[in-house]
Every structure is written in C-alpha cells, then in structure tokens.
XYZ file of C-alpha atoms in Angstrom:
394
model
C 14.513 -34.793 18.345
C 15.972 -38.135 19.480
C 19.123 -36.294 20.516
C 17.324 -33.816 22.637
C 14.868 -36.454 24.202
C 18.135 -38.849 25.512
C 19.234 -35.240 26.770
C 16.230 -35.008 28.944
C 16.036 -38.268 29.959
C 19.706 -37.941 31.350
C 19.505 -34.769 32.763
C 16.436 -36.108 34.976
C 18.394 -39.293 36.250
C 21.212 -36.584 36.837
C 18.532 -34.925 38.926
C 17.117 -37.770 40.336
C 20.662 -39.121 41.489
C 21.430 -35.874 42.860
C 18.936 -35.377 45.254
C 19.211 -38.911 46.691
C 22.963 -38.290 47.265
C 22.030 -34.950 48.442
C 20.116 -36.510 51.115
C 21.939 -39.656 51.980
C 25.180 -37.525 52.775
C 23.443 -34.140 53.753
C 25.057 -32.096 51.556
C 23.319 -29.407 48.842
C 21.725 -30.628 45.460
C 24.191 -28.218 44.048
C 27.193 -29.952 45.811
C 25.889 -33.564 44.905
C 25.510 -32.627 41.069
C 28.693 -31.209 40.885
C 30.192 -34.469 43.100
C 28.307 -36.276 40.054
C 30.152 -34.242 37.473
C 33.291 -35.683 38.490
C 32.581 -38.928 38.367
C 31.768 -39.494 42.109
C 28.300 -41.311 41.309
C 27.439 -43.323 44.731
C 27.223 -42.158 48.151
C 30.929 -44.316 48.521
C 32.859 -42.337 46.129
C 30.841 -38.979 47.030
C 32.025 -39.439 50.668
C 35.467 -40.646 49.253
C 36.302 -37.390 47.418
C 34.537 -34.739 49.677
C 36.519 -36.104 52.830
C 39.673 -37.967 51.931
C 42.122 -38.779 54.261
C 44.819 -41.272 55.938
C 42.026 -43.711 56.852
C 41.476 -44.308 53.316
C 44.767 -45.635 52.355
C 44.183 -49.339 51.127
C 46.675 -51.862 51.657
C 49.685 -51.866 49.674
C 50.420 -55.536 49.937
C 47.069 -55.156 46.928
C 50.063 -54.219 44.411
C 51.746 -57.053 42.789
C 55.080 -58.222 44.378
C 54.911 -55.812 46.516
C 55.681 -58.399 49.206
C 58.111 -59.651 48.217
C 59.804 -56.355 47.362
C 59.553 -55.109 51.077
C 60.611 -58.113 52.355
C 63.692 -57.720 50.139
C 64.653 -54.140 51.052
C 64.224 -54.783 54.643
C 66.603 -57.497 54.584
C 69.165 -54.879 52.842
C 68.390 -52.628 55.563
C 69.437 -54.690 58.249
C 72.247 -56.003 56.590
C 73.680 -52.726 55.867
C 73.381 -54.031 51.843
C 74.854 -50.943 49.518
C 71.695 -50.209 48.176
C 70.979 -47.545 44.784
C 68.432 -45.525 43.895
C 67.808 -44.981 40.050
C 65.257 -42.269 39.805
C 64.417 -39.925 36.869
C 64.752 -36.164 36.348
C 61.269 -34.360 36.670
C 59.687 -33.805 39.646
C 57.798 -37.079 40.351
C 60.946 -38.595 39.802
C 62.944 -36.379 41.705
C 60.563 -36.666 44.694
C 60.509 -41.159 44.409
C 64.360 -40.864 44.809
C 64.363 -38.395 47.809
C 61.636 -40.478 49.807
C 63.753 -43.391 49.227
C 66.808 -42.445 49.891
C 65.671 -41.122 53.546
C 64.171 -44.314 54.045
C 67.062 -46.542 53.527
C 69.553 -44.240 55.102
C 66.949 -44.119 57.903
C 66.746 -47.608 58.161
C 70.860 -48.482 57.950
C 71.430 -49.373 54.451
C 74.405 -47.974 52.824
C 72.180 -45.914 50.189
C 73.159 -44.153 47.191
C 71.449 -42.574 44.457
C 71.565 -41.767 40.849
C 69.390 -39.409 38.392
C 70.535 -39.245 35.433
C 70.793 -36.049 33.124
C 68.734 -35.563 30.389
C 71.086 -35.933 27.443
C 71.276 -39.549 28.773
C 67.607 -40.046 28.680
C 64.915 -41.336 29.968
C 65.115 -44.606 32.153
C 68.075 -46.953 32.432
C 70.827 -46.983 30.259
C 73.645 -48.958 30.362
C 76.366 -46.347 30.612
C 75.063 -45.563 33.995
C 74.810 -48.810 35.368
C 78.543 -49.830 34.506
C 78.748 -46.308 36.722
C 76.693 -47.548 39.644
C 78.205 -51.035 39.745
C 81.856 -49.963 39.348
C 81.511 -46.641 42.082
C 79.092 -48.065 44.496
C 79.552 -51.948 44.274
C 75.985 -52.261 45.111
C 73.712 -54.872 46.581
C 70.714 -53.878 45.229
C 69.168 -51.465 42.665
C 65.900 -50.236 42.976
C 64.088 -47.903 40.452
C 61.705 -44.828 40.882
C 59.523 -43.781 38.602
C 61.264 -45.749 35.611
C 62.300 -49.498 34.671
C 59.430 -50.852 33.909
C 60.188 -50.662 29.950
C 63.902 -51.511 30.862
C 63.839 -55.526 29.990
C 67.895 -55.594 28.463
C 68.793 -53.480 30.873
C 67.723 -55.279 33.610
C 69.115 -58.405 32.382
C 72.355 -56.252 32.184
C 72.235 -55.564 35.864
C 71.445 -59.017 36.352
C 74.583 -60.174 34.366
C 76.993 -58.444 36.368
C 75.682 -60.038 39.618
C 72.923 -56.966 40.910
C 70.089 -57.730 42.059
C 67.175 -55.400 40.930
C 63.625 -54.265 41.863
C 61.695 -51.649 39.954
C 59.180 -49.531 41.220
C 57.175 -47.298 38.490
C 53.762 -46.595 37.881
C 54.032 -46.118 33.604
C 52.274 -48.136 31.345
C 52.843 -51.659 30.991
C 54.817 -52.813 28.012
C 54.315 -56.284 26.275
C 57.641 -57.591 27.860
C 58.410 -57.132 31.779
C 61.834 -56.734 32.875
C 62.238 -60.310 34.889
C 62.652 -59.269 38.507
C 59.900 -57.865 41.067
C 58.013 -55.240 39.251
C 56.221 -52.962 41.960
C 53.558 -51.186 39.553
C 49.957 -50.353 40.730
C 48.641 -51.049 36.945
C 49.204 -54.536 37.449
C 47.038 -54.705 40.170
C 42.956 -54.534 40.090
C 42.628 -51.498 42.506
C 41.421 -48.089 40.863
C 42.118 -46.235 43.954
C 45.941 -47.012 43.746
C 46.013 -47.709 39.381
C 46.899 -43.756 38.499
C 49.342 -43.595 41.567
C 52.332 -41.038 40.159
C 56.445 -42.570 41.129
C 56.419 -41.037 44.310
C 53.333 -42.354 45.258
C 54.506 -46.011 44.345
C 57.471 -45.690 46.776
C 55.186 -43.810 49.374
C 53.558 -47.591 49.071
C 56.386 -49.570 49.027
C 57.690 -47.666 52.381
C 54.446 -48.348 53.806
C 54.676 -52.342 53.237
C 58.031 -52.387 54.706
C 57.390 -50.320 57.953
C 53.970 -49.698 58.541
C 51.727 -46.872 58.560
C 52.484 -44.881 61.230
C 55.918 -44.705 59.894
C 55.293 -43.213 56.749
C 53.166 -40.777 57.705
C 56.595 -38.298 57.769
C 56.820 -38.221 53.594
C 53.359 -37.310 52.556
C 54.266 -34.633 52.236
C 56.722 -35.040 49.477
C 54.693 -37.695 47.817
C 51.518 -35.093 47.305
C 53.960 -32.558 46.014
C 54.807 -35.450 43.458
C 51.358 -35.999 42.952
C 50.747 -32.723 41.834
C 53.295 -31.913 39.980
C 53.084 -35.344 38.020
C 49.066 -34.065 36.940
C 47.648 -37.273 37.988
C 44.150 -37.562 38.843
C 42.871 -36.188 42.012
C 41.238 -39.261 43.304
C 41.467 -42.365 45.203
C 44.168 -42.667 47.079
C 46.119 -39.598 45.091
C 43.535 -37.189 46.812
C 44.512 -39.078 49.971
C 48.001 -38.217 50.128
C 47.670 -34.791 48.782
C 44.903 -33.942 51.695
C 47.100 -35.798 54.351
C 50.234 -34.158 52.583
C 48.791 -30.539 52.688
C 48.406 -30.794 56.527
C 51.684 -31.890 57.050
C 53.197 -29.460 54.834
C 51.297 -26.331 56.666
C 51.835 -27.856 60.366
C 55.854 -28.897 60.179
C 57.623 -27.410 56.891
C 60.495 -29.195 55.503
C 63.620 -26.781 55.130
C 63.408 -27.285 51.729
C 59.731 -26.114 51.310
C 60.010 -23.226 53.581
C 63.330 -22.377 51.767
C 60.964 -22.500 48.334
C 57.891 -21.196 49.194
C 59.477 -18.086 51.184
C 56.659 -16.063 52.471
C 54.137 -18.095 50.938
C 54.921 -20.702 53.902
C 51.759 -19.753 55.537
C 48.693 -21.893 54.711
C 49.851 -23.629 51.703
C 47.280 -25.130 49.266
C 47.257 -27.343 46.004
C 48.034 -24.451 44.258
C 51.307 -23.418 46.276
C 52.776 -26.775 45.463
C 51.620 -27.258 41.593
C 52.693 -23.152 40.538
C 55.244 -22.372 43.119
C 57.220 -25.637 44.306
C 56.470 -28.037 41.687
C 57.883 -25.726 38.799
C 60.994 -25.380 41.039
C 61.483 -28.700 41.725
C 61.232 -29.589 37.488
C 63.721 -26.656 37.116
C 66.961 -28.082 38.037
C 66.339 -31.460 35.455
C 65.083 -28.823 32.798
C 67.922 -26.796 32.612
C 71.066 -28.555 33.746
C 70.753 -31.722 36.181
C 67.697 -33.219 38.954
C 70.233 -34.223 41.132
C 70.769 -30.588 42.746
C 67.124 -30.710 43.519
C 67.390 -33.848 45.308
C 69.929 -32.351 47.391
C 67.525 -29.261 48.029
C 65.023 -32.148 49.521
C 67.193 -33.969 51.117
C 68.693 -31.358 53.039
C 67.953 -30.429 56.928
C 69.391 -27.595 57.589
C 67.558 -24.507 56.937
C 70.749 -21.747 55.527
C 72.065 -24.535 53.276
C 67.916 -25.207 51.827
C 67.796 -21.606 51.231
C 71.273 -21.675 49.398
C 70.577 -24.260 47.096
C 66.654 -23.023 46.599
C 68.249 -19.793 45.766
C 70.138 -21.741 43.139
C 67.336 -23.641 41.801
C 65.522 -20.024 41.524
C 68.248 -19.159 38.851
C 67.084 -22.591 36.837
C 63.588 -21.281 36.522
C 63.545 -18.440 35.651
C 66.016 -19.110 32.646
C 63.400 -21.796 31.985
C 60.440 -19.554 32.374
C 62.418 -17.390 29.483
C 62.929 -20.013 27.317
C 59.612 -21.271 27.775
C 58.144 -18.059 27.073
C 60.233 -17.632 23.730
C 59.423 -21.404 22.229
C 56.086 -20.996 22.730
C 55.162 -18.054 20.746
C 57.630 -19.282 18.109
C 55.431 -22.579 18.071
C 52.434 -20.145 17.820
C 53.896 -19.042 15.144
C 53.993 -22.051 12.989
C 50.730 -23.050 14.579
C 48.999 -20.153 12.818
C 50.758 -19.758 9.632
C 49.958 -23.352 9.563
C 46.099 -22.721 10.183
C 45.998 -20.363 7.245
C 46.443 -23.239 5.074
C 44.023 -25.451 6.374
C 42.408 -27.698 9.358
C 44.909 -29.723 11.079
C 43.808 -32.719 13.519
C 46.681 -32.808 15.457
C 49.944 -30.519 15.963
C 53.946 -32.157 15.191
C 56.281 -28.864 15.433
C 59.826 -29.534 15.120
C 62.970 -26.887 15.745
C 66.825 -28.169 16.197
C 67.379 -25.189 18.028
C 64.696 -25.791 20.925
C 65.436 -26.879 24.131
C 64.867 -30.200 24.949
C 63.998 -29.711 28.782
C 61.275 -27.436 27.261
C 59.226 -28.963 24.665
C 56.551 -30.986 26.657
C 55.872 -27.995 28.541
C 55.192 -26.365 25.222
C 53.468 -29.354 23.950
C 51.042 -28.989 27.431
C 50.476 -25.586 26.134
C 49.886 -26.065 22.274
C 47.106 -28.908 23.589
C 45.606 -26.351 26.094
C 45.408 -23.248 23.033
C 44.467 -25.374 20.568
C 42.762 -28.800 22.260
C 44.311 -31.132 19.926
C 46.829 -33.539 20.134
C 50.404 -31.871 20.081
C 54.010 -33.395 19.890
C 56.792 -31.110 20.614
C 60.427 -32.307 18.526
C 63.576 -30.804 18.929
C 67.215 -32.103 18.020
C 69.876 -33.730 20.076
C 73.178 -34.875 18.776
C 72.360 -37.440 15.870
C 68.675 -38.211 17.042
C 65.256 -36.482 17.539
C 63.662 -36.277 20.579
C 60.294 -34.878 21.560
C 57.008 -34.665 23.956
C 53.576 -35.299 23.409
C 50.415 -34.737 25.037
C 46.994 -35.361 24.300
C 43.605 -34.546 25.078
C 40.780 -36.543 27.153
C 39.397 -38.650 24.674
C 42.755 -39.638 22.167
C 44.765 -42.285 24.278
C 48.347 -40.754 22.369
C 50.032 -44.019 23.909
C-alpha cells in the first residue's frame, strides 16, 4: 500500500512537471513527459536536448590543461615539430587519430601517426614507442583515445627525451601519467564529462584554432560519438546534430564511398549500423590503420577502393560474429538448465579476439546481466565486458 501510494504521489509531480514544461516551452504534455523520461527535468535541459546545436558548445579551455595543451601543439605547428599521433583501433579511436592528423598536417607540423594492432593491445606499449622514436624522431607525442592509464609508459617516452600529451576521455586511474592530461572527467562540466576520444580532440582543436575552424570535423567526431555508444546529451548531442548536417550537405569521400546509395539524407542510424560497423571492421579483423587511410583520403576512386576493402573486413566479421554468438548461446542455456546465474563469464581459446565484446554487448542485451566475453591469445587471456545500467562493471 505504501509502495503504490509513493507511486501516485510521483506519477502526479511527473504530471505536474509536465504540464509546466509543456507550457513554458510550448510543446505537447506528451512531448514534455517523455523529455522528463530522459532525464531532461527543467525547461534548460528540455530546450537543451529538443534543439541542440553549435551554439551550445561550452568552452573547452573548462577541461583541465587544456591550455596549456593547445598552446603546446600550436607551437609544434609553427615550428614544423615532428609531431605523432598514438590512437587506438576501434572506431572512436580510429576517428581521434584521423581528426588529428588533418589538423596538424593542416597546420604545418610534420605529423605522423600510429594505431597499433590488436595483438599489441590496448594503449601504449613500449615496443611501439622504441618504433615511433627510432622511425619518426619525434617532437611530440600526443594520444587519442588512450594514455591516460599509461603512467611507465609515459615516463618511458619521457626518458628518451619526448615530450608527451594525452588526450582520452576513460576513467581516471589512481595514478596520472605526469604530463598534460586533456580528459573531460577531470573537469566539473556534465555537458563535456561522457565526451567519447574523438570528441576530446574535436575540443582540443577547438582551443587551439577557434570555432569557426573546427566546424569542418564534426562530422567525423559525431560518427565517433556514435559508434563509441556514449550518451546522447550535452555537448555529444551537439556534435552529432551539427555533425549530421554536415555529413548530408558536403560528404567526405570516405562517407560517400561507405554509405553508397544511402548518401542521401543520412541519419543517426546510417552512421551507428552502416558506417560505424565499417569503420570497427578493419581493427577487428586485421589492422585500424587501413581505416584511417579510408578517412583520411580525398580523392573519391581511391575512398571507394579502400571502402571496398574494408567491406571484405565486415562481412568476415559479421560471420564470425554470427557463429560465436550462438555458440555462446549455447553455453548460456545449457548453463541455465542448471541454475540462476547473476552474471555471464564465457570463455573459448578458439574465439576471436576482435569479436568478443561485440558478443559480450549481445549476451547483456539477451540476457540483461552482466557478461564478460574471454578468449585466448598467445600465453594470456584476454576478454570484454559489458554491463547493464545499474552495475558500474569498472
């Protein structure tokens, strides 16, 4: 009876609260009680999510050391500093290191960059910097959507006389590597705290160069944004809005090379089931770095030769995909014959390893549960796990 009283109680100050953000932005009770559902609860946030946009972009000097981050990579700019990009494989990743890259080439630095595959794993590693330092001799290393868990490593970089900056919008470990760390969870702003990589750099271009100049990658950064399953709010529904426009009025070659006929009034949907999945493909099954050449690249024939390419990638993914899952269904249900499991940890040597968290995404969808996907590489385990709203798996 208690239960069902607090039920009616909140369902009239749902009502209540509807109606007077009904009226204050003249919209439908309907609309307003839906706006509520998600979370938009004043007529701020209401107005925030129903018409986001470019104007709503807060300032990125907000971010801690971001200052002092731009200032830095300006000065490599016009000093024509060798300059490298560490980025990681998936999409969001993928996307960071392209919008960077364009920048500083843009700009005058002698830029390079460097993805790593995925048997080398996730982040720095020190193999890969003796790489960088020995083939590029560079200046500067900045990160993308990675580093801010890299503390040795850094100091590595460090040793051999490199300066380094780290972009990345993960969650903050106890120890920060000890050099500017550009990450929006340091700072106090929701709008920017659940930025994804690409949206971090989108930022960090903006403090060095303004506003006005980049406008010309939101586009990439909402496909990022997407395809990383970040929230749809604050400033992320900002650049996806303002990214969706651009997109539909002047095409990259690479997005009209991947989206084909589908080029034509392009929504959220085009870029999260037809582009994004594309994008991933390439770091999945063999290496990101070809799809950083895909967005990189101007010319139209050459975009539609290597999206042709990346086409191959997904589909063998979308086989092996296919196949892991119902084998994880499988155990999932012989499992449930035995009796009620909390959470789901599947492990197979044979799986693929560019696979399992999209497995695990689908074993928490099925099932709602927590799920962690394990497979085998070399002499070590390696996995993916995903969670539900409500069980914080970090």
């Amino acid at each position: 009876a208690f239960r069902n009283r607090e039920a009616r109680l909140l369902r009239k100050r749902k009502n209540m609260d509807a109606s007077e953000l009904a009226m204050q932005l003249k919209i439908s009770p309907i609309t307003a009680e839906l706006l509520l559902a998600r979370g938009a609860d004043t007529p701020e946030s209401a107005r925030a999510f129903l018409y986001a946009g470019y104007e709503d972009l807060s300032d990125p000097f907000e971010i801690p050391d971001m200052r002092e981050a731009a200032a830095r990579i300006r000065r490599a700019c016009e000093a024509g500093e060798s300059v490298v990009i560490f980025g990681d494989y998936d999409a969001d990743g993928i996307s960071s290191v392209s919008i960077f890259y364009q920048y500083l080439t843009d700009r005058g630095a002698n830029a390079h960059w460097y993805v790593p595959e995925r048997e080398e794993g996730y982040g720095l590693n020190t193999d890969a910097v003796e790489y960088i330092a020995d083939t590029y001799l560079p200046d500067l290393i900045v990160t993308c959507d990675c580093g801010v868990s890299s503390h040795d490593e850094v100091e590595y970089i460090k040793d051999l006389g490199i300066e380094v900056i780290v972009t990345d919008h993960h969650e903050l470990p106890e120890l920060l590597p000890d050099c500017l760390v550009v990450n929006p969870k340091r700072g106090n702003n929701p709008a920017t705290a659940m930025l994804c990589g690409a949206g971090v750099v989108f930022k960090v271009v903006e403090a060095a160069e303004g506003r006005e100049y980049v406008k010309r990658f939101l586009d990439i950064a909402a496909i990022a944004t997407v395809a990383d399953s970040v929230p749809l709010l604050g400033e992320n529904r900002d650049i996806v809005t303002e990214g969706l426009k651009l997109i539909n009025a002047r095409p990259r070659s690479c997005f009209s090379a991947l989206l084909g006929k589908a080029a034509e009034g392009v929504t959220a949907q085009n870029l999260a089931f037809t582009i994004a999945p594309r994008i991933n493909a390439s770091g999945r099954m063999e290496c990101g770095k070809e799809s950083v050449d895909l967005l990189v690249e101007r010319d139209i024939n050459e975009a539609l030769r290597r999206a042709r390419h990346i086409d191959t990638y997904n589909e063998q993914r979308k086989g092996i995909d296919r196949q892991m899952t119902d084998e994880a269904n499988l155990i999932v249900n012989r499992l449930e014959s035995q009796s009620h499991q909390s959470s789901i940890v599947l492990y197979d040597e044979h799986w693929k390893k560019g696979v399992v968290g999209i497995v695990a995404s689908r074993l928490t969808e099925i099932y709602f549960r927590p799920t962690v996907v394990i497979t085998r590489e070399g002499d070590l385990a390696t996995g993916s796990a995903r969670s539900v709203a409500g069980f914080d798996i970090y």
